[in-house]
Amino acid sequence: MSARTVVNLRPQDVPIRTPDLSNLDFSNCPVRDLISQIGGKWSTLLLEALAQQPYRFGELRRLVPDISQRMLTQTLRDLQRDGYIAREVFPTKPPSVEYRMTDLGRSLYGPLAQLLNWAEDNHEAVRAARARFDQSLG
Amino acid sequence: MSARTVVNLRPQDVPIRTPDLSNLDFSNCPVRDLISQIGGKWSTLLLEALAQQPYRFGELRRLVPDISQRMLTQTLRDLQRDGYIAREVFPTKPPSVEYRMTDLGRSLYGPLAQLLNWAEDNHEAVRAARARFDQSLG
DNA sequence: CGGGATCCATTCCGATACTG
DNA sequence: CAGTATCGGAATGGATCCCG
């Protein structure tokens, strides 16, 4: 089975989530709590890079040229805090720091990659929908 | 096959995404373009509700009590613009407006629900990781 | 009923300069 | 090399009032 086939689920295969919307505790909503972090501007890009292999700070910076130093540091720290990636310092001179995915991160990357694949596959459809919508407003 | 089993992929089943990170056009990055919308504060919640059945504006508002009127309107319009949901006005007095998922929206909801399931299943693990991280800082 | 318009606080994020 | 510190603009989101 190719995991990719999941993208083409028939409707009856789509998992039905029936959370009790009327009783949601919004201060502790798991979905929002995790998704809001994943949805950050640089999170998925860094998770994609580190899903392929470990990288050092400077390597990541070169891989993603338009990320600022500040956001690279901050996003990596947030991903580490959530347990998706691990940070290892090698006491060389000058010091080098390597980031790698954890088991939890790889576990997340399964369903996340499905969604990213969907986004690539359907980007044109969404862009077309946006164009129609904007057009209909004159 | 249960779509849910995808969440428990073995490593060799995880789809390998190898985007050319060195050549990414960031002004037109499909992943960020779509994910940033999905990652909004209320998008997934409304997609979950409408994945189950169509709802009217006021019904959605009661389902998600702490969303402001402004954000409900805006999020629904953004989801409609991207083609995930459709808006139908019934010219009653006073008017009623119904929102329902489109085929594109249901197609998105397949992989999205996988991710939401992961978030629920692993929320405790992430919270524990955060606690360890914060603890390690004193 | 289903919004639109406005104002305001908070958060996000980039640019720049500095450091062990 | 791998960060930290500070500043300021942009975007996000809530509260309130108004409207057909």
XYZ file of C-alpha atoms in Angstrom, chain A residues 1-7 9 11 13-19 21-22 24 26 28-42 44-45 48-49 52 55 62-66 77 80-84 104 106-120 122-123 125-127 129-131 133-134, chain B residues 1-7 9 11 13-19 21-22 24 26 28-42 44-45 48-49 52 55 62-66 77 80-84 104 106-120 122-123 125-127 129-131 133-134:
156
model
C 0.000 0.000 0.000
C 1.238 3.414 -0.896
C 0.453 5.978 1.740
C -0.115 8.418 -1.066
C -3.277 6.632 -2.119
C -4.965 7.967 0.969
C -5.210 11.313 -0.772
C -10.060 8.376 -0.537
C -16.097 9.688 0.606
C -13.396 6.106 3.508
C -12.946 9.578 4.871
C -12.619 9.331 8.632
C -15.632 10.868 10.285
C -14.662 13.077 13.157
C -17.590 13.911 15.351
C -16.173 15.973 18.174
C -18.539 20.900 19.311
C -21.000 22.110 21.899
C -15.328 22.088 23.458
C -11.307 26.118 23.976
C -7.355 23.343 26.011
C -8.345 22.480 22.459
C -5.813 19.891 21.247
C -6.387 20.620 17.610
C -5.863 24.343 17.819
C -3.034 23.927 20.295
C -0.982 21.809 17.893
C -2.209 23.042 14.523
C -1.555 26.672 15.305
C 2.108 25.814 15.762
C 2.292 23.659 12.630
C 0.529 26.387 10.719
C 3.250 28.887 11.424
C 5.021 30.462 8.521
C 8.154 28.296 8.594
C 6.291 22.829 7.785
C 9.249 23.871 5.666
C 10.187 18.812 5.646
C 13.888 19.503 5.589
C 14.916 14.040 5.076
C 20.917 19.520 9.420
C 21.062 28.127 3.378
C 18.270 25.673 2.522
C 15.639 28.302 3.320
C 17.292 31.510 2.202
C 14.516 33.948 3.029
C 13.064 26.194 19.447
C 12.013 21.353 19.844
C 9.754 22.405 22.681
C 6.862 20.452 21.197
C 9.140 17.416 20.936
C 9.226 17.164 17.141
C 7.317 11.951 17.720
C 8.336 11.388 12.388
C 4.989 10.222 13.689
C 3.581 13.679 13.036
C 5.186 13.854 9.633
C 3.143 10.904 8.358
C -0.257 12.623 8.329
C 1.343 16.013 7.785
C 2.992 14.877 4.567
C -0.389 13.657 3.330
C -1.742 17.131 3.789
C 1.271 18.734 2.130
C 0.884 16.406 -0.826
C -2.760 17.414 -1.059
C -1.754 21.048 -1.016
C 0.641 20.565 -3.906
C -4.669 20.889 -5.447
C -2.898 24.198 -5.436
C -7.696 24.161 -8.051
C -7.581 26.490 -5.061
C -6.004 29.266 -7.069
C -11.401 29.013 -6.968
C -9.886 32.195 -5.610
C -9.800 33.741 -9.053
C -14.397 34.311 -6.221
C -12.488 37.538 -6.742
C -8.932 -0.449 4.616
C -9.482 2.068 7.348
C -8.081 5.440 6.524
C -7.195 5.776 10.167
C -4.500 3.115 9.832
C -2.397 5.603 7.922
C -1.672 7.333 11.187
C 2.483 4.072 9.175
C 8.713 4.590 8.614
C 5.537 3.778 4.406
C 5.800 7.445 5.218
C 5.646 9.357 1.976
C 9.003 10.879 1.273
C 8.649 14.462 0.158
C 11.819 15.748 -1.394
C 10.963 19.226 -2.571
C 14.311 23.399 -1.080
C 17.092 25.308 -2.766
C 11.627 27.219 -3.755
C 8.475 31.562 -1.779
C 4.207 31.139 -4.782
C 4.807 28.308 -2.319
C 1.755 26.023 -2.536
C 2.239 24.561 0.893
C 2.450 27.842 2.741
C -0.245 29.353 0.571
C -2.794 26.732 1.609
C -1.542 25.724 5.044
C -1.435 29.249 6.342
C -5.173 29.472 5.727
C -5.924 26.074 7.250
C -3.754 26.957 10.229
C -5.914 29.939 11.097
C -7.527 30.031 14.469
C -11.008 28.881 13.436
C -10.279 23.601 11.110
C -13.103 23.914 13.607
C -15.027 19.909 10.988
C -18.520 21.192 11.618
C -20.630 16.621 9.192
C -25.179 24.667 8.802
C -23.951 28.576 18.484
C -21.754 25.551 17.752
C -18.622 27.600 18.336
C -19.663 29.995 21.052
C -16.423 31.894 21.517
C -15.603 33.919 3.406
C -15.493 29.936 0.442
C -12.911 31.853 -1.524
C -10.547 28.889 -1.474
C -13.384 26.701 -2.725
C -13.751 24.485 0.347
C -12.856 20.134 -3.008
C -14.279 17.050 1.250
C -11.150 16.111 -0.662
C -9.144 18.328 1.649
C -10.864 16.993 4.707
C -9.492 13.475 4.087
C -5.836 14.218 4.832
C -6.784 17.031 7.189
C -8.792 14.700 9.411
C -5.781 12.388 9.615
C -3.769 15.260 11.004
C -6.501 16.268 13.415
C -6.719 12.702 14.658
C -2.979 12.700 15.190
C -3.259 15.927 17.142
C -5.855 14.457 19.461
C -0.700 12.872 20.642
C -1.776 15.959 22.500
C 2.773 13.597 24.415
C 3.285 17.123 23.123
C 2.157 18.671 26.386
C 7.409 17.452 25.852
C 6.620 21.099 26.484
C 6.658 20.576 30.227
C 11.420 21.635 27.858
C 10.174 24.399 30.121
